PDB file of C-alpha atoms in Angstrom:
ATOM      1  CA  MET A   1       0.255  -1.046  22.468  1.00 41.00           C
ATOM      2  CA  GLN A   2       1.140  -4.489  21.193  1.00 41.00           C
ATOM      3  CA  HIS A   3       3.813  -3.191  18.744  1.00 42.00           C
ATOM      4  CA  SER A   4       5.670  -1.372  21.634  1.00 43.00           C
ATOM      5  CA  LYS A   5       6.374  -4.650  23.182  1.00 45.00           C
ATOM      6  CA  ARG A   6       7.933  -6.190  20.292  1.00 45.00           C
ATOM      7  CA  GLN A   7      11.511  -7.335  20.514  1.00 45.00           C
ATOM      8  CA  PRO A   8      13.333  -7.021  17.191  1.00 45.00           C
ATOM      9  CA  SER A   9      14.750 -10.646  17.213  1.00 45.00           C
ATOM     10  CA  THR A  10      11.362 -12.036  18.168  1.00 45.00           C
ATOM     11  CA  LYS A  11       9.712 -10.024  15.447  1.00 44.00           C
ATOM     12  CA  LYS A  12      12.142 -11.455  12.874  1.00 43.00           C
ATOM     13  CA  ARG A  13      11.336 -15.011  13.964  1.00 40.00           C
ATOM     14  CA  LYS A  14       7.597 -14.165  13.760  1.00 40.00           C
ATOM     15  CA  ILE A  15       7.925 -12.901  10.173  1.00 37.00           C
ATOM     16  CA  ARG A  16       9.820 -16.015   9.113  1.00 38.00           C
ATOM     17  CA  VAL A  17       7.209 -18.411  10.644  1.00 36.00           C
ATOM     18  CA  HIS A  18       4.359 -16.421   9.326  1.00 40.00           C
ATOM     19  CA  HIS A  19       5.932 -16.149   5.874  1.00 42.00           C
ATOM     20  CA  HIS A  20       6.564 -19.939   5.700  1.00 42.00           C
ATOM     21  CA  HIS A  21       3.074 -20.673   6.881  1.00 44.00           C
ATOM     22  CA  LEU A  22       1.555 -18.413   4.319  1.00 48.00           C
ATOM     23  CA  LYS A  23       3.758 -19.619   1.455  1.00 47.00           C
ATOM     24  CA  SER A  24       3.569 -23.283   2.285  1.00 47.00           C
ATOM     25  CA  SER A  25      -0.291 -23.474   2.201  1.00 50.00           C
ATOM     26  CA  ILE A  26      -0.468 -21.499  -1.127  1.00 50.00           C
ATOM     27  CA  PHE A  27       2.636 -23.271  -2.587  1.00 50.00           C
ATOM     28  CA  MET A  28       1.155 -26.728  -1.724  1.00 50.00           C
ATOM     29  CA  ALA A  29      -2.259 -25.883  -3.069  1.00 48.00           C
ATOM     30  CA  SER A  30      -0.838 -24.434  -6.341  1.00 46.00           C
ATOM     31  CA  ARG A  31       1.531 -27.332  -6.796  1.00 47.00           C
ATOM     32  CA  ASN A  32      -1.307 -29.730  -7.001  1.00 48.00           C
ATOM     33  CA  GLN A  33      -2.513 -27.707  -9.874  1.00 49.00           C
ATOM     34  CA  GLY A  34       0.863 -27.364 -11.272  1.00 54.00           C
ATOM     35  CA  SER A  35       0.955 -23.635 -11.620  1.00 73.00           C
ATOM     36  CA  ALA A  36       0.963 -20.657  -9.429  1.00 85.00           C
ATOM     37  CA  PRO A  37      -2.273 -18.404  -9.453  1.00 91.00           C
ATOM     38  CA  ARG A  38      -2.005 -15.584 -11.967  1.00 95.00           C
ATOM     39  CA  ALA A  39      -3.031 -12.274 -10.567  1.00 96.00           C
ATOM     40  CA  LEU A  40      -3.674  -8.959 -12.275  1.00 98.00           C
ATOM     41  CA  VAL A  41      -3.348  -5.723 -10.222  1.00 98.00           C
ATOM     42  CA  VAL A  42      -5.145  -2.680 -11.544  1.00 98.00           C
ATOM     43  CA  GLU A  43      -3.908   0.304  -9.478  1.00 96.00           C
ATOM     44  CA  ASP A  44      -2.854   3.863 -10.337  1.00 93.00           C
ATOM     45  CA  ILE A  45      -1.234   4.757  -6.812  1.00 91.00           C
ATOM     46  CA  LYS A  46       2.209   3.476  -6.890  1.00 92.00           C
ATOM     47  CA  VAL A  47       2.536   2.825  -3.107  1.00 94.00           C
ATOM     48  CA  ASP A  48      -0.632   0.641  -3.250  1.00 94.00           C
ATOM     49  CA  ARG A  49       0.679  -1.103  -6.323  1.00 96.00           C
ATOM     50  CA  LEU A  50       3.954  -1.878  -4.758  1.00 96.00           C
ATOM     51  CA  ILE A  51       2.475  -3.186  -1.484  1.00 96.00           C
ATOM     52  CA  LEU A  52      -0.144  -5.340  -3.158  1.00 96.00           C
ATOM     53  CA  MET A  53       2.347  -6.811  -5.690  1.00 96.00           C
ATOM     54  CA  HIS A  54       4.821  -7.566  -2.880  1.00 96.00           C
ATOM     55  CA  MET A  55       2.145  -9.296  -1.008  1.00 95.00           C
ATOM     56  CA  LEU A  56       1.059 -11.419  -3.964  1.00 95.00           C
ATOM     57  CA  HIS A  57       4.792 -12.444  -4.610  1.00 93.00           C
ATOM     58  CA  LYS A  58       5.094 -13.441  -0.989  1.00 93.00           C
ATOM     59  CA  LEU A  59       2.150 -15.663  -1.450  1.00 93.00           C
ATOM     60  CA  ASN A  60       3.708 -17.354  -4.419  1.00 91.00           C
ATOM     61  CA  CYS A  61       1.507 -15.710  -6.976  1.00 93.00           C
ATOM     62  CA  GLU A  62       2.492 -14.721 -10.512  1.00 94.00           C
ATOM     63  CA  ALA A  63       1.351 -11.146 -10.614  1.00 96.00           C
ATOM     64  CA  ILE A  64       1.442  -8.278 -13.066  1.00 97.00           C
ATOM     65  CA  ALA A  65       0.261  -4.694 -12.625  1.00 98.00           C
ATOM     66  CA  VAL A  66      -1.166  -1.984 -14.763  1.00 98.00           C
ATOM     67  CA  GLU A  67      -2.159   1.503 -13.969  1.00 96.00           C
ATOM     68  CA  ASN A  68      -5.767   1.925 -14.992  1.00 97.00           C
ATOM     69  CA  GLY A  69      -8.922   0.119 -16.297  1.00 97.00           C
ATOM     70  CA  LYS A  70      -8.163   0.646 -19.846  1.00 98.00           C
ATOM     71  CA  GLU A  71      -4.915  -1.344 -19.698  1.00 98.00           C
ATOM     72  CA  ALA A  72      -6.533  -4.080 -17.767  1.00 98.00           C
ATOM     73  CA  VAL A  73      -9.231  -4.382 -20.390  1.00 98.00           C
ATOM     74  CA  ASP A  74      -6.548  -4.298 -23.157  1.00 98.00           C
ATOM     75  CA  LEU A  75      -4.889  -7.229 -21.627  1.00 98.00           C
ATOM     76  CA  PHE A  76      -8.058  -9.335 -21.780  1.00 97.00           C
ATOM     77  CA  LEU A  77      -8.541  -8.216 -25.418  1.00 97.00           C
ATOM     78  CA  GLU A  78      -5.139  -9.558 -26.205  1.00 97.00           C
ATOM     79  CA  GLY A  79      -6.262 -12.841 -24.865  1.00 96.00           C
ATOM     80  CA  LYS A  80      -4.374 -12.864 -21.642  1.00 96.00           C
ATOM     81  CA  THR A  81      -5.983 -14.817 -18.920  1.00 95.00           C
ATOM     82  CA  PHE A  82      -5.871 -14.568 -15.049  1.00 96.00           C
ATOM     83  CA  ASP A  83      -7.032 -16.348 -12.021  1.00 95.00           C
ATOM     84  CA  ILE A  84      -7.884 -13.239 -10.051  1.00 96.00           C
ATOM     85  CA  VAL A  85      -8.009  -9.622 -10.588  1.00 97.00           C
ATOM     86  CA  PHE A  86      -7.537  -6.852  -7.931  1.00 97.00           C
ATOM     87  CA  SER A  87      -8.890  -3.514  -9.093  1.00 97.00           C
ATOM     88  CA  ASP A  88      -8.903  -0.174  -7.559  1.00 95.00           C
ATOM     89  CA  LYS A  89     -11.880   2.010  -8.086  1.00 94.00           C
ATOM     90  CA  ASP A  90     -10.933   5.486  -9.119  1.00 91.00           C
ATOM     91  CA  MET A  91      -8.277   5.673 -11.836  1.00 92.00           C
ATOM     92  CA  PRO A  92      -7.490   7.940 -14.729  1.00 89.00           C
ATOM     93  CA  ILE A  93      -8.718   6.950 -18.171  1.00 95.00           C
ATOM     94  CA  MET A  94     -10.961   4.045 -17.144  1.00 97.00           C
ATOM     95  CA  SER A  95     -12.275   3.426 -13.646  1.00 96.00           C
ATOM     96  CA  GLY A  96     -12.292   0.017 -11.923  1.00 97.00           C
ATOM     97  CA  PRO A  97     -16.070  -0.750 -12.174  1.00 97.00           C
ATOM     98  CA  GLU A  98     -16.110   0.297 -15.840  1.00 98.00           C
ATOM     99  CA  ALA A  99     -13.181  -2.018 -16.693  1.00 98.00           C
ATOM    100  CA  VAL A 100     -14.878  -4.814 -14.600  1.00 98.00           C
ATOM    101  CA  ALA A 101     -18.095  -4.396 -16.689  1.00 98.00           C
ATOM    102  CA  LYS A 102     -16.232  -4.525 -19.963  1.00 98.00           C
ATOM    103  CA  ILE A 103     -14.188  -7.734 -18.899  1.00 98.00           C
ATOM    104  CA  ARG A 104     -17.315  -9.359 -17.941  1.00 97.00           C
ATOM    105  CA  ALA A 105     -19.053  -8.285 -21.241  1.00 97.00           C
ATOM    106  CA  MET A 106     -16.095  -9.967 -23.098  1.00 95.00           C
ATOM    107  CA  GLY A 107     -17.247 -13.329 -21.752  1.00 94.00           C
ATOM    108  CA  ALA A 108     -14.478 -13.492 -18.846  1.00 95.00           C
ATOM    109  CA  THR A 109     -16.964 -14.911 -16.369  1.00 92.00           C
ATOM    110  CA  GLU A 110     -14.523 -17.412 -14.580  1.00 92.00           C
ATOM    111  CA  VAL A 111     -11.891 -15.017 -13.371  1.00 95.00           C
ATOM    112  CA  LYS A 112     -12.392 -13.890  -9.809  1.00 95.00           C
ATOM    113  CA  ILE A 113     -12.635 -10.105  -9.612  1.00 96.00           C
ATOM    114  CA  VAL A 114     -12.009  -8.274  -6.429  1.00 96.00           C
ATOM    115  CA  GLY A 115     -12.859  -4.596  -6.127  1.00 96.00           C
ATOM    116  CA  VAL A 116     -10.592  -2.681  -3.809  1.00 94.00           C
ATOM    117  CA  SER A 117     -11.168   0.828  -2.687  1.00 91.00           C
ATOM    118  CA  ALA A 118     -10.750   3.127   0.467  1.00 84.00           C
ATOM    119  CA  ASP A 119     -14.223   4.434  -0.504  1.00 80.00           C
ATOM    120  CA  PHE A 120     -16.831   2.109   0.909  1.00 76.00           C
ATOM    121  CA  GLY A 121     -19.380   3.485  -1.539  1.00 81.00           C
ATOM    122  CA  GLY A 122     -17.213   1.682  -4.112  1.00 90.00           C
ATOM    123  CA  LYS A 123     -18.803  -1.715  -3.019  1.00 93.00           C
ATOM    124  CA  GLU A 124     -22.041  -1.159  -4.919  1.00 94.00           C
ATOM    125  CA  ALA A 125     -20.320   0.193  -8.118  1.00 95.00           C
ATOM    126  CA  PHE A 126     -18.077  -2.808  -8.261  1.00 97.00           C
ATOM    127  CA  MET A 127     -20.794  -5.454  -7.451  1.00 96.00           C
ATOM    128  CA  GLN A 128     -23.051  -4.021 -10.087  1.00 96.00           C
ATOM    129  CA  ALA A 129     -20.291  -4.193 -12.514  1.00 97.00           C
ATOM    130  CA  GLY A 130     -19.780  -7.819 -11.911  1.00 96.00           C
ATOM    131  CA  ALA A 131     -17.143  -8.028  -9.336  1.00 96.00           C
ATOM    132  CA  ASP A 132     -17.222 -11.086  -7.057  1.00 95.00           C
ATOM    133  CA  VAL A 133     -16.165  -9.398  -3.813  1.00 94.00           C
ATOM    134  CA  PHE A 134     -15.208  -5.963  -2.505  1.00 94.00           C
ATOM    135  CA  VAL A 135     -12.461  -5.340   0.044  1.00 93.00           C
ATOM    136  CA  PRO A 136     -11.571  -2.160   1.656  1.00 91.00           C
ATOM    137  CA  LYS A 137      -8.246  -0.637   1.540  1.00 89.00           C
ATOM    138  CA  PRO A 138      -5.641  -1.145   2.835  1.00 90.00           C
ATOM    139  CA  VAL A 139      -5.836  -4.943   2.003  1.00 92.00           C
ATOM    140  CA  LYS A 140      -4.574  -7.286   4.586  1.00 91.00           C
ATOM    141  CA  LEU A 141      -2.126 -10.022   3.762  1.00 92.00           C
ATOM    142  CA  GLU A 142      -4.446 -12.659   5.408  1.00 92.00           C
ATOM    143  CA  THR A 143      -7.358 -11.446   3.200  1.00 92.00           C
ATOM    144  CA  LEU A 144      -5.246 -12.074   0.096  1.00 92.00           C
ATOM    145  CA  GLN A 145      -4.244 -15.386   1.248  1.00 92.00           C
ATOM    146  CA  SER A 146      -7.835 -16.598   1.999  1.00 91.00           C
ATOM    147  CA  MET A 147      -8.901 -15.251  -1.543  1.00 90.00           C
ATOM    148  CA  LEU A 148      -6.109 -17.036  -3.247  1.00 90.00           C
ATOM    149  CA  GLU A 149      -6.726 -20.290  -1.536  1.00 87.00           C
ATOM    150  CA  VAL A 150     -10.433 -20.068  -2.872  1.00 86.00           C
ATOM    151  CA  VAL A 151      -9.175 -19.489  -6.298  1.00 85.00           C
ATOM    152  CA  ILE A 152      -6.592 -22.376  -6.136  1.00 83.00           C
ATOM    153  CA  SER A 153      -9.082 -24.874  -4.870  1.00 83.00           C
ATOM    154  CA  LYS A 154     -11.495 -23.924  -7.582  1.00 78.00           C
ATOM    155  CA  LYS A 155      -8.724 -24.439  -9.964  1.00 73.00           C
ATOM    156  CA  ASN A 156      -7.854 -27.824  -8.647  1.00 73.00           C
ATOM    157  CA  MET A 157     -11.517 -28.878  -8.641  1.00 71.00           C
ATOM    158  CA  SER A 158     -12.053 -27.910 -12.283  1.00 66.00           C
ATOM    159  CA  GLY A 159      -8.623 -28.976 -13.444  1.00 55.00           C
TER     160      GLY A 159
ATOM    161  CA  MET B   1      28.971   0.049  18.758  1.00 62.00           C
ATOM    162  CA  ASP B   2      26.113  -0.700  21.256  1.00 77.00           C
ATOM    163  CA  TYR B   3      23.565  -2.144  18.701  1.00 81.00           C
ATOM    164  CA  SER B   4      21.061  -3.231  21.361  1.00 85.00           C
ATOM    165  CA  ASN B   5      20.999   0.225  22.620  1.00 89.00           C
ATOM    166  CA  LEU B   6      20.398   1.706  19.241  1.00 89.00           C
ATOM    167  CA  ARG B   7      17.594  -0.872  18.670  1.00 88.00           C
ATOM    168  CA  ARG B   8      16.073   0.190  21.746  1.00 91.00           C
ATOM    169  CA  GLN B   9      16.064   3.853  20.699  1.00 93.00           C
ATOM    170  CA  ALA B  10      14.506   2.833  17.381  1.00 92.00           C
ATOM    171  CA  ALA B  11      11.865   0.985  19.221  1.00 93.00           C
ATOM    172  CA  SER B  12      11.171   3.891  21.592  1.00 95.00           C
ATOM    173  CA  MET B  13      10.994   6.236  18.577  1.00 95.00           C
ATOM    174  CA  LYS B  14       8.563   4.083  16.643  1.00 95.00           C
ATOM    175  CA  LYS B  15       6.449   3.788  19.967  1.00 96.00           C
ATOM    176  CA  SER B  16       6.499   7.602  20.177  1.00 97.00           C
ATOM    177  CA  LEU B  17       5.394   7.995  16.575  1.00 97.00           C
ATOM    178  CA  PHE B  18       2.391   5.786  17.340  1.00 97.00           C
ATOM    179  CA  ASP B  19       1.660   7.454  20.664  1.00 97.00           C
ATOM    180  CA  GLN B  20       1.577  10.852  19.030  1.00 97.00           C
ATOM    181  CA  GLY B  21      -0.695   9.619  16.332  1.00 97.00           C
ATOM    182  CA  TYR B  22       1.695  10.007  13.350  1.00 97.00           C
ATOM    183  CA  LEU B  23       1.476   6.327  12.520  1.00 97.00           C
ATOM    184  CA  ASP B  24      -1.187   3.653  13.007  1.00 96.00           C
ATOM    185  CA  GLU B  25      -1.329  -0.123  12.654  1.00 94.00           C
ATOM    186  CA  GLN B  26      -0.978  -0.180   8.894  1.00 94.00           C
ATOM    187  CA  PHE B  27       2.699   0.891   9.327  1.00 96.00           C
ATOM    188  CA  CYS B  28       3.238  -2.376  11.237  1.00 95.00           C
ATOM    189  CA  GLN B  29       1.601  -4.307   8.456  1.00 93.00           C
ATOM    190  CA  VAL B  30       4.085  -2.816   6.027  1.00 96.00           C
ATOM    191  CA  GLU B  31       6.962  -3.438   8.212  1.00 95.00           C
ATOM    192  CA  ASP B  32       5.727  -7.124   8.751  1.00 93.00           C
ATOM    193  CA  LEU B  33       6.026  -7.504   4.920  1.00 94.00           C
ATOM    194  CA  GLN B  34       9.873  -7.398   5.331  1.00 93.00           C
ATOM    195  CA  ASP B  35      11.722 -10.626   5.047  1.00 90.00           C
ATOM    196  CA  GLU B  36      15.117 -11.907   4.110  1.00 89.00           C
ATOM    197  CA  ALA B  37      14.467 -11.387   0.418  1.00 89.00           C
ATOM    198  CA  SER B  38      13.319  -7.758   1.060  1.00 92.00           C
ATOM    199  CA  PRO B  39      14.813  -6.494   4.399  1.00 91.00           C
ATOM    200  CA  ASN B  40      14.325  -2.864   3.454  1.00 93.00           C
ATOM    201  CA  PHE B  41      10.870  -3.093   2.111  1.00 96.00           C
ATOM    202  CA  ALA B  42       9.290  -0.684   4.581  1.00 96.00           C
ATOM    203  CA  GLU B  43      11.896   1.948   3.813  1.00 96.00           C
ATOM    204  CA  GLU B  44      11.298   1.443   0.113  1.00 96.00           C
ATOM    205  CA  VAL B  45       7.589   1.874   0.476  1.00 97.00           C
ATOM    206  CA  VAL B  46       8.055   4.997   2.754  1.00 97.00           C
ATOM    207  CA  THR B  47      10.515   6.553   0.169  1.00 96.00           C
ATOM    208  CA  LEU B  48       8.043   5.910  -2.692  1.00 96.00           C
ATOM    209  CA  PHE B  49       5.305   7.373  -0.539  1.00 97.00           C
ATOM    210  CA  PHE B  50       7.150  10.698   0.071  1.00 97.00           C
ATOM    211  CA  LYS B  51       8.214  10.939  -3.548  1.00 95.00           C
ATOM    212  CA  ASP B  52       4.551  10.402  -4.779  1.00 93.00           C
ATOM    213  CA  SER B  53       2.938  12.633  -1.916  1.00 95.00           C
ATOM    214  CA  ALA B  54       5.218  15.618  -2.731  1.00 96.00           C
ATOM    215  CA  LYS B  55       3.764  15.446  -6.382  1.00 94.00           C
ATOM    216  CA  LEU B  56       0.243  15.014  -5.120  1.00 94.00           C
ATOM    217  CA  ILE B  57       0.673  17.943  -2.764  1.00 97.00           C
ATOM    218  CA  SER B  58       1.953  19.996  -5.540  1.00 96.00           C
ATOM    219  CA  ASN B  59      -1.002  19.044  -7.761  1.00 94.00           C
ATOM    220  CA  VAL B  60      -3.377  20.082  -5.111  1.00 96.00           C
ATOM    221  CA  GLU B  61      -1.386  23.397  -4.681  1.00 96.00           C
ATOM    222  CA  GLN B  62      -1.676  24.154  -8.404  1.00 96.00           C
ATOM    223  CA  ALA B  63      -5.329  23.204  -8.494  1.00 96.00           C
ATOM    224  CA  LEU B  64      -5.994  25.588  -5.569  1.00 96.00           C
ATOM    225  CA  GLU B  65      -4.397  28.346  -7.510  1.00 96.00           C
ATOM    226  CA  LYS B  66      -5.447  27.666 -11.036  1.00 96.00           C
ATOM    227  CA  TYR B  67      -9.024  26.295 -10.500  1.00 96.00           C
ATOM    228  CA  PRO B  68     -10.702  28.339  -7.877  1.00 95.00           C
ATOM    229  CA  LYS B  69     -13.685  26.704  -6.208  1.00 95.00           C
ATOM    230  CA  ASP B  70     -13.278  23.635  -8.324  1.00 96.00           C
ATOM    231  CA  PHE B  71     -13.992  21.407  -5.225  1.00 96.00           C
ATOM    232  CA  ASN B  72     -14.470  18.276  -7.263  1.00 94.00           C
ATOM    233  CA  ARG B  73     -11.019  18.648  -8.706  1.00 94.00           C
ATOM    234  CA  TRP B  74      -9.451  19.492  -5.457  1.00 96.00           C
ATOM    235  CA  ASP B  75     -11.280  16.597  -3.787  1.00 94.00           C
ATOM    236  CA  ALA B  76     -10.109  14.275  -6.476  1.00 90.00           C
ATOM    237  CA  TYR B  77      -6.394  14.990  -5.995  1.00 92.00           C
ATOM    238  CA  MET B  78      -6.659  14.907  -2.156  1.00 94.00           C
ATOM    239  CA  GLN B  79      -8.343  11.632  -2.278  1.00 89.00           C
ATOM    240  CA  GLN B  80      -5.266  10.097  -4.095  1.00 89.00           C
ATOM    241  CA  LEU B  81      -3.113  11.548  -1.323  1.00 93.00           C
ATOM    242  CA  LYS B  82      -5.353  10.279   1.363  1.00 92.00           C
ATOM    243  CA  GLY B  83      -5.349   6.657  -0.211  1.00 90.00           C
ATOM    244  CA  SER B  84      -1.506   6.735  -0.042  1.00 92.00           C
ATOM    245  CA  CYS B  85      -1.595   7.923   3.527  1.00 95.00           C
ATOM    246  CA  SER B  86      -3.854   4.943   4.538  1.00 93.00           C
ATOM    247  CA  SER B  87      -1.668   2.498   2.815  1.00 93.00           C
ATOM    248  CA  ILE B  88       1.453   3.307   4.879  1.00 96.00           C
ATOM    249  CA  GLY B  89      -0.418   4.186   8.003  1.00 96.00           C
ATOM    250  CA  ALA B  90       0.267   7.890   8.075  1.00 97.00           C
ATOM    251  CA  SER B  91      -2.564   8.626  10.432  1.00 97.00           C
ATOM    252  CA  ARG B  92      -2.366  12.203  11.060  1.00 97.00           C
ATOM    253  CA  MET B  93      -1.695  13.061   7.355  1.00 97.00           C
ATOM    254  CA  LYS B  94      -4.701  11.045   6.584  1.00 96.00           C
ATOM    255  CA  SER B  95      -6.928  12.857   8.989  1.00 97.00           C
ATOM    256  CA  GLU B  96      -5.985  16.151   7.580  1.00 97.00           C
ATOM    257  CA  CYS B  97      -6.641  14.967   4.139  1.00 96.00           C
ATOM    258  CA  MET B  98     -10.047  13.811   5.239  1.00 95.00           C
ATOM    259  CA  SER B  99     -10.524  17.178   6.809  1.00 97.00           C
ATOM    260  CA  PHE B 100      -9.779  18.930   3.497  1.00 97.00           C
ATOM    261  CA  ARG B 101     -12.196  16.637   1.710  1.00 96.00           C
ATOM    262  CA  ASP B 102     -14.972  17.629   4.238  1.00 97.00           C
ATOM    263  CA  TYR B 103     -14.324  21.253   3.494  1.00 98.00           C
ATOM    264  CA  CYS B 104     -14.517  20.545  -0.156  1.00 97.00           C
ATOM    265  CA  GLY B 105     -17.944  18.826   0.433  1.00 96.00           C
ATOM    266  CA  GLN B 106     -19.068  21.845   2.309  1.00 97.00           C
ATOM    267  CA  GLY B 107     -17.782  24.193  -0.375  1.00 97.00           C
ATOM    268  CA  ASN B 108     -15.646  26.024   2.032  1.00 97.00           C
ATOM    269  CA  VAL B 109     -12.780  27.591   0.459  1.00 97.00           C
ATOM    270  CA  GLU B 110     -11.211  28.942   3.560  1.00 97.00           C
ATOM    271  CA  GLY B 111     -11.510  25.630   5.285  1.00 97.00           C
ATOM    272  CA  CYS B 112      -9.724  23.976   2.580  1.00 97.00           C
ATOM    273  CA  MET B 113      -6.839  26.520   2.392  1.00 97.00           C
ATOM    274  CA  ARG B 114      -6.279  26.084   6.233  1.00 97.00           C
ATOM    275  CA  SER B 115      -6.451  22.339   6.144  1.00 97.00           C
ATOM    276  CA  PHE B 116      -4.204  22.109   3.201  1.00 98.00           C
ATOM    277  CA  GLN B 117      -1.602  23.999   5.101  1.00 98.00           C
ATOM    278  CA  LYS B 118      -1.935  21.435   7.914  1.00 98.00           C
ATOM    279  CA  VAL B 119      -1.527  18.640   5.393  1.00 98.00           C
ATOM    280  CA  LYS B 120       1.764  20.128   4.266  1.00 97.00           C
ATOM    281  CA  ARG B 121       2.937  20.548   7.844  1.00 97.00           C
ATOM    282  CA  GLU B 122       1.952  16.963   8.737  1.00 98.00           C
ATOM    283  CA  HIS B 123       3.784  15.770   5.526  1.00 97.00           C
ATOM    284  CA  GLY B 124       6.975  17.639   6.496  1.00 97.00           C
ATOM    285  CA  ALA B 125       6.811  16.483  10.057  1.00 97.00           C
ATOM    286  CA  LEU B 126       6.263  12.886   9.227  1.00 98.00           C
ATOM    287  CA  ARG B 127       9.128  12.903   6.702  1.00 97.00           C
ATOM    288  CA  GLN B 128      11.433  14.154   9.076  1.00 97.00           C
ATOM    289  CA  LYS B 129      10.449  11.626  11.893  1.00 97.00           C
ATOM    290  CA  LEU B 130      10.580   8.653   9.470  1.00 97.00           C
ATOM    291  CA  GLU B 131      13.938   9.665   8.075  1.00 96.00           C
ATOM    292  CA  ALA B 132      15.408   9.802  11.546  1.00 96.00           C
ATOM    293  CA  TYR B 133      13.705   6.478  12.391  1.00 95.00           C
ATOM    294  CA  PHE B 134      15.184   4.611   9.339  1.00 95.00           C
ATOM    295  CA  GLN B 135      18.600   6.358   9.941  1.00 93.00           C
ATOM    296  CA  LEU B 136      18.517   4.834  13.355  1.00 92.00           C
ATOM    297  CA  LEU B 137      17.485   1.496  12.200  1.00 91.00           C
ATOM    298  CA  ARG B 138      20.521   1.595   9.724  1.00 89.00           C
ATOM    299  CA  GLN B 139      22.970   2.433  12.560  1.00 89.00           C
ATOM    300  CA  ALA B 140      21.393  -0.329  14.634  1.00 87.00           C
ATOM    301  CA  GLY B 141      22.175  -2.732  11.981  1.00 81.00           C
ATOM    302  CA  GLN B 142      18.594  -3.552  11.264  1.00 66.00           C
ATOM    303  CA  LEU B 143      18.621  -2.455   7.669  1.00 61.00           C
ATOM    304  CA  VAL B 144      20.779  -3.934   4.961  1.00 54.00           C
ATOM    305  CA  LEU B 145      23.270  -1.450   3.747  1.00 51.00           C
ATOM    306  CA  LEU B 146      22.665  -1.254  -0.004  1.00 48.00           C
ATOM    307  CA  GLU B 147      25.957   0.176  -0.860  1.00 43.00           C
ATOM    308  CA  LEU B 148      28.907  -1.507   0.876  1.00 42.00           C
ATOM    309  CA  PRO B 149      32.479  -0.788   0.086  1.00 46.00           C
ATOM    310  CA  PRO B 150      34.193  -4.106  -1.079  1.00 45.00           C
ATOM    311  CA  GLY B 151      36.012  -5.651   1.656  1.00 45.00           C
ATOM    312  CA  PRO B 152      38.125  -8.772   1.936  1.00 46.00           C
ATOM    313  CA  GLY B 153      36.325 -11.839   0.646  1.00 41.00           C
ATOM    314  CA  CYS B 154      33.412  -9.580  -0.590  1.00 39.00           C
ATOM    315  CA  LYS B 155      32.135 -10.122  -4.128  1.00 41.00           C
ATOM    316  CA  ASN B 156      31.697  -6.903  -6.259  1.00 38.00           C
TER     317      ASN B 156
END
């Protein structure tokens, strides 16, 4: 297995190069716009929330997290704006697809909404609710990076 | 202290966890998120996982007792646990969670009870092995010691 051949010092160097490459492309793109992308994470499972938030911070994203769909909707009702939303599907109080439908119904059509779930059947629910894309869990760092780059380039074009 | 030997032992231990199916590639993804700013991130994630998963297992246990044949409820709890297992690469635990959910789908109470016992066993085994792994990493100097006694020149 690839991991078994890793040497710790080489691995550390790989992390630094990888991190620099990731951060530099997102940083340069966001610097053109003048602000880091603003992300909202909607996730009830603490471990998933921790990992996703950590990834977003590594990618130079301003990110906040809530624990269910209702809290996400409440933020939009308060007038908060985000460039991208990552929402889990099954959560207490309000599910991801339900929250997405409400957010779109409020007129928040520009925000990119990503449905995230370990349940592949969740894709249909999210897309019908108005999500832009569905990614299966666990989310990869490279997947987040490419999504954020799209968001940033869209911001730069419209800015 | 022979740090290089300890590191080899840690690498060998990790390889063994993969070879025996306890962990999958997702664990490497979590470890790869570590950097100078968050050198102990993997251990933080794993610690949080075991704290949360203990509660989820307790929820399932109570549901099995208080809500007989409520397969939807049992399944919902186990789905959360399975999700957490996926996130940290706890492969064997995840398989047992999936097995439990399959039995829920079949309405098989005995199957659910049996696989739940397996979930608990895998949970205990993984916890023991990962605790040993991170302990070894600490000894090998690959984890930042969060509590260091003040020494000469150290800021408090």
